[in-house]
CSV table of N, CA and C in Angstrom, one decimal:
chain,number,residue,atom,x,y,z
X,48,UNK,N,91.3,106.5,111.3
X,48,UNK,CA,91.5,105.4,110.3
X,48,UNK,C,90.1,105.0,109.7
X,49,UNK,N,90.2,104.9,108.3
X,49,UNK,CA,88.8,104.3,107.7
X,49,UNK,C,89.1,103.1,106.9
X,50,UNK,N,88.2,102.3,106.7
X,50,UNK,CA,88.7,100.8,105.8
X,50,UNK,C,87.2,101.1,105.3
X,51,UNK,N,87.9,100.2,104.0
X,51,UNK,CA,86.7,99.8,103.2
X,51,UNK,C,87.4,98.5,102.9
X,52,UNK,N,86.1,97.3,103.0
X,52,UNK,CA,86.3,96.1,102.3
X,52,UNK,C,85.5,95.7,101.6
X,53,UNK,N,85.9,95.0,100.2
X,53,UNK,CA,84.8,94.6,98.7
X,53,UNK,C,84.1,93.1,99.7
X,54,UNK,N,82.8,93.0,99.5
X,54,UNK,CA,81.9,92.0,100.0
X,54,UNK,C,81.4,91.4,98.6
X,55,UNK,N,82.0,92.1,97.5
X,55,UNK,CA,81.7,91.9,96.1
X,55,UNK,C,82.4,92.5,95.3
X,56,UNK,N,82.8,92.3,94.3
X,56,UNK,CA,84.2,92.3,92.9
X,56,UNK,C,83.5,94.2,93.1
X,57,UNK,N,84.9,94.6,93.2
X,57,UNK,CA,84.8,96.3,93.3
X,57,UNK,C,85.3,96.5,91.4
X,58,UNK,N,84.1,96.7,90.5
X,58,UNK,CA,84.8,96.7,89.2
X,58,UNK,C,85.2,98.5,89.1
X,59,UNK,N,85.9,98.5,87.8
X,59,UNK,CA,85.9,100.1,87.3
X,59,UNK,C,84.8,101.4,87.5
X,60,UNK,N,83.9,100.6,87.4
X,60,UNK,CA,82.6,101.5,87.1
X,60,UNK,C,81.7,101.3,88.4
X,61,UNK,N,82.1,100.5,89.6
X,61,UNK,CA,81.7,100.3,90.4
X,61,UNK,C,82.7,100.4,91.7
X,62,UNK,N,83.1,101.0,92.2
X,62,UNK,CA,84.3,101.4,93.4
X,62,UNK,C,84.3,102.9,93.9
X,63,UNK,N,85.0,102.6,94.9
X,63,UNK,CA,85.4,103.9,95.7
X,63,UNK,C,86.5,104.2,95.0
X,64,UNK,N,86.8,105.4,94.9
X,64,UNK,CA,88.0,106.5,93.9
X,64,UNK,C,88.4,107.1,95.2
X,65,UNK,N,89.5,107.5,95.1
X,65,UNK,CA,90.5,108.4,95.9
X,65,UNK,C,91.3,109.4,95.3
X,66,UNK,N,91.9,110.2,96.0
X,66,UNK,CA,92.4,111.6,95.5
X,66,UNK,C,93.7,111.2,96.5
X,67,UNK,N,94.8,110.2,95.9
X,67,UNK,CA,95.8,110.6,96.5
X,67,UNK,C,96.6,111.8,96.9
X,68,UNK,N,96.8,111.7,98.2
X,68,UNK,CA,97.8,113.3,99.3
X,68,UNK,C,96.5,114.5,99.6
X,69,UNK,N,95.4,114.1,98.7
X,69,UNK,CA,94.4,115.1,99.3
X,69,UNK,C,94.1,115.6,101.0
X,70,UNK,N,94.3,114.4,101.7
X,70,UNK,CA,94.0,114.5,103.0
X,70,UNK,C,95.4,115.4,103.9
X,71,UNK,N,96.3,115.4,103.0
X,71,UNK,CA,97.0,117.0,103.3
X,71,UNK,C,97.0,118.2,102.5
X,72,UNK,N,95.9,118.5,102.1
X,72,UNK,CA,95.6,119.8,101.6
X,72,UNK,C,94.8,120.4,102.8
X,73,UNK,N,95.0,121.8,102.8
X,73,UNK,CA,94.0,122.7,103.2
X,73,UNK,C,92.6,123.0,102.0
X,74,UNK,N,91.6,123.5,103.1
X,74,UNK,CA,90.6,123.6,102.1
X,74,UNK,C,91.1,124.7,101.1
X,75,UNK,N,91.6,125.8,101.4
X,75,UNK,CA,92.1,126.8,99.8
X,75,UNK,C,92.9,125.9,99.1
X,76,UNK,N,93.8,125.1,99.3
X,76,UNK,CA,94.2,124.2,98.3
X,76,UNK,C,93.2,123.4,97.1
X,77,UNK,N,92.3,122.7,97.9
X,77,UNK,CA,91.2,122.1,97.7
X,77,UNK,C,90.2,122.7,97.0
X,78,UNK,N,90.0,124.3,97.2
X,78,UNK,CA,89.6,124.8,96.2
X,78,UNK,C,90.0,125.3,95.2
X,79,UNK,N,90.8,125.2,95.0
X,79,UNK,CA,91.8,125.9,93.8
X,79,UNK,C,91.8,124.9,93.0
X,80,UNK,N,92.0,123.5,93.2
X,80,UNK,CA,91.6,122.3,92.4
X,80,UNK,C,90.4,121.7,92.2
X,81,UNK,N,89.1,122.5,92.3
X,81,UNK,CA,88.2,122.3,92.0
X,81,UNK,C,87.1,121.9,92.9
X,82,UNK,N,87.5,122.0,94.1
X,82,UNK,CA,86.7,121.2,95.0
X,82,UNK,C,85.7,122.4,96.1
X,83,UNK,N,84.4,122.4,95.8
X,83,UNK,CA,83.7,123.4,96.5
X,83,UNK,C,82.8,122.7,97.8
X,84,UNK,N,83.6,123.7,98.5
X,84,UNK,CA,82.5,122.7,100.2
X,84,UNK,C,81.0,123.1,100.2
X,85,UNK,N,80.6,122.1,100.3
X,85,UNK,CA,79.2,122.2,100.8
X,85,UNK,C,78.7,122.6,102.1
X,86,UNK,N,78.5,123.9,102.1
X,86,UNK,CA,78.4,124.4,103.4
X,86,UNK,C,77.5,123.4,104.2
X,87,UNK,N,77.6,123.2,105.8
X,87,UNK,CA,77.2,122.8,106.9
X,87,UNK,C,77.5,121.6,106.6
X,88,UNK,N,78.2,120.7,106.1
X,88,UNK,CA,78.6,119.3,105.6
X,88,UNK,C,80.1,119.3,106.8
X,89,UNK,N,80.8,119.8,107.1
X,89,UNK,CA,81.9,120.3,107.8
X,89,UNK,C,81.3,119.4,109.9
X,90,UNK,N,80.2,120.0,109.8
X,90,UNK,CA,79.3,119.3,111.6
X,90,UNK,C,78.5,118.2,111.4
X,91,UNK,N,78.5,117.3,110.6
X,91,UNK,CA,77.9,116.2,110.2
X,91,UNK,C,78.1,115.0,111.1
X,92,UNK,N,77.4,114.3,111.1
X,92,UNK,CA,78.0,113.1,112.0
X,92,UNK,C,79.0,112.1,111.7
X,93,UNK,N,80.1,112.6,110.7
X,93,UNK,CA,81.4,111.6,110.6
X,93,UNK,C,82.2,113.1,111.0
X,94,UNK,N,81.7,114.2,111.0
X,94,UNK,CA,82.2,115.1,111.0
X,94,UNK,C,83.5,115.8,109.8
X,95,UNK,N,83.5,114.8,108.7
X,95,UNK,CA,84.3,115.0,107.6
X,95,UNK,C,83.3,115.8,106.5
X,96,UNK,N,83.5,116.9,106.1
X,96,UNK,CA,83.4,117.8,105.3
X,96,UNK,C,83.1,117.1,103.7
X,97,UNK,N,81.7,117.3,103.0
X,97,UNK,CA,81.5,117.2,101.6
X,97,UNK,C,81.9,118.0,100.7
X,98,UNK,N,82.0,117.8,99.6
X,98,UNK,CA,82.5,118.5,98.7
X,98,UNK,C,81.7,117.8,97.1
X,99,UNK,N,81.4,119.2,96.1
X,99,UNK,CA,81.6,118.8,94.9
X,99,UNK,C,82.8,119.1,94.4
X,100,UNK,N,82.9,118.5,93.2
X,100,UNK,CA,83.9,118.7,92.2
X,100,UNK,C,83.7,119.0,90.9
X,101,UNK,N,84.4,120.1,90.6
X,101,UNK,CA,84.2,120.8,89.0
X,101,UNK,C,85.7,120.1,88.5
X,102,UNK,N,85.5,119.3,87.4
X,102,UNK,CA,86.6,118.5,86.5
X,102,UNK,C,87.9,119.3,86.6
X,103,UNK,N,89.2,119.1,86.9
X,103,UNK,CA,90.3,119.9,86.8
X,103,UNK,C,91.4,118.8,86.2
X,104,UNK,N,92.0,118.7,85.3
X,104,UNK,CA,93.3,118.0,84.8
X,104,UNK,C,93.9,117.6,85.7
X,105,UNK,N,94.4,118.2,86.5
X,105,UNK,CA,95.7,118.7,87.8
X,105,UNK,C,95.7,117.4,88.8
X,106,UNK,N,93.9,117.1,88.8
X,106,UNK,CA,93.2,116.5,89.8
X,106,UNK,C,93.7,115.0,89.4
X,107,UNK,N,94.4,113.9,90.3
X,107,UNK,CA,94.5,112.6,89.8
X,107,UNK,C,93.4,111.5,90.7
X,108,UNK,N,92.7,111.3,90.1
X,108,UNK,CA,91.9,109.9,91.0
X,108,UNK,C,91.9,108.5,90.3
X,109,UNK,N,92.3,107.9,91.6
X,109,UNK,CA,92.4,106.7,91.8
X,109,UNK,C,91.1,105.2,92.3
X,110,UNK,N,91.1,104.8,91.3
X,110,UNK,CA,90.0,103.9,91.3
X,110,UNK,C,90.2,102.4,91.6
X,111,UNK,N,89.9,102.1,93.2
X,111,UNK,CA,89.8,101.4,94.1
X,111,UNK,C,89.8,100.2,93.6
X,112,UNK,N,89.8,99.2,92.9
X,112,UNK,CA,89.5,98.2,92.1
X,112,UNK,C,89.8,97.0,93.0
X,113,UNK,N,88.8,96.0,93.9
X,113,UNK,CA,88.8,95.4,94.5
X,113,UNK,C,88.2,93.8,94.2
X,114,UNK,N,88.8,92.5,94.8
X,114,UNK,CA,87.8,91.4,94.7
X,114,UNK,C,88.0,90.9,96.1
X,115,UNK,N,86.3,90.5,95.9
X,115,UNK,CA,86.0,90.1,97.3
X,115,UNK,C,87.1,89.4,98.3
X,116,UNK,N,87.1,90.1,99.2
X,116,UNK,CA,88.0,89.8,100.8
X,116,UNK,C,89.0,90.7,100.4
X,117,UNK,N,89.2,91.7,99.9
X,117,UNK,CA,90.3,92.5,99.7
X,117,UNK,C,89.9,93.9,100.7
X,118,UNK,N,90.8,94.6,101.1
X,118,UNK,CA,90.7,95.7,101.5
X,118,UNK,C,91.5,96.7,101.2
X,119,UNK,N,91.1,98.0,102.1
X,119,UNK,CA,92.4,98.8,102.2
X,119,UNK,C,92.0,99.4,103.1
X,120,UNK,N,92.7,100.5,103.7
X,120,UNK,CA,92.7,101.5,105.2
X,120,UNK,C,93.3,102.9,104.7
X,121,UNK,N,92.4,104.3,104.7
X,121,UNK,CA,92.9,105.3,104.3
X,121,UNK,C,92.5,106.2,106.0
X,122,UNK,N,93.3,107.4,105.5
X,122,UNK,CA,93.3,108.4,106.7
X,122,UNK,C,92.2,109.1,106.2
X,123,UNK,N,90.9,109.5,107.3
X,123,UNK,CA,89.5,109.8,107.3
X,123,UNK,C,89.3,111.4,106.8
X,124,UNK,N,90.5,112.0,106.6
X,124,UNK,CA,90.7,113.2,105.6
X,124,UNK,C,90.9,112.9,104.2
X,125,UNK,N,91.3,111.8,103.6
X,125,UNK,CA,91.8,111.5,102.4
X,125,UNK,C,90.4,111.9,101.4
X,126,UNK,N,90.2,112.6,100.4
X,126,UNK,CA,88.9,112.5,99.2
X,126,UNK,C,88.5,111.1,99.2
X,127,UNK,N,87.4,110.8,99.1
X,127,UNK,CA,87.1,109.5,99.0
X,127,UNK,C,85.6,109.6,98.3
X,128,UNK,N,85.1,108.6,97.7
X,128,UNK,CA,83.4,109.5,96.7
X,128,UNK,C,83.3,107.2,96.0
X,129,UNK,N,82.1,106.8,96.1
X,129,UNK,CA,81.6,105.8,95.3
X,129,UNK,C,81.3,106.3,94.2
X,130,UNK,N,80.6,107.9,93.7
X,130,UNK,CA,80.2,108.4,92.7
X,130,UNK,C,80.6,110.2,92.4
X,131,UNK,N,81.4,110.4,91.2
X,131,UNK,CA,81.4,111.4,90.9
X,131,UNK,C,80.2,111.9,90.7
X,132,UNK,N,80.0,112.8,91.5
X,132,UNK,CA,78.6,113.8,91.1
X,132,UNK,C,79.5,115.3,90.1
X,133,UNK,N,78.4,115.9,89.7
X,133,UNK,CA,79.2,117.1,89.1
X,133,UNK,C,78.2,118.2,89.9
X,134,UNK,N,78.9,119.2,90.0
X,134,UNK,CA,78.1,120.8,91.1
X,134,UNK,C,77.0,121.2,90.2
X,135,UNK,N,76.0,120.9,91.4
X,135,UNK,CA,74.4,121.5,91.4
X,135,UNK,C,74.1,122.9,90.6
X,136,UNK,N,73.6,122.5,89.9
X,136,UNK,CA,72.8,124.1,88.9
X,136,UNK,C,73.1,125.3,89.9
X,137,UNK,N,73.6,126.4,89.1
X,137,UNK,CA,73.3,127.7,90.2
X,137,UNK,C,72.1,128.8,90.3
């Protein structure tokens, strides 16, 4: 179980985004939707797997929009990102 709680107004442009039902995909799933693992990110010390993301339509994210003392509680597989990064030059 993971929680996140706003200690300050979680705005649009400022929140954690989620990838609802992601946390039951397999990673070939996961890649087929855009999502490339970042090798050795898998043995890390939360031990949850990084990932970039190349933009896909298909993809639906949800943007956490919080005010202070609010929470929520997701399963520690679920996508979860403060900032969309886009995949590193090759």
């Amino acid at each position: 179980l993971s929680l996140h709680m706003a200690l300050t107004e979680a705005t649009e442009d400022n929140c954690v985004m989620v990838m609802p039902g992601s946390h039951t995909l397999r990673r070939e799933e996961l890649a087929a939707l855009g999502f490339d693992l970042i090798r050795g990110s898998d043995s890390g010390g939360y031990g949850a797997p990084n990932y970039w993301r190349r933009p896909d339509p298909r993809v639906q994210i949800r943007k956490m929009t919080l005010k202070p003392g609010e929470c929520f509680a997701f399963h520690p597989s679920l996508m979860h990102a403060s900032l969309d990064m886009p995949p590193p030059p090759h």
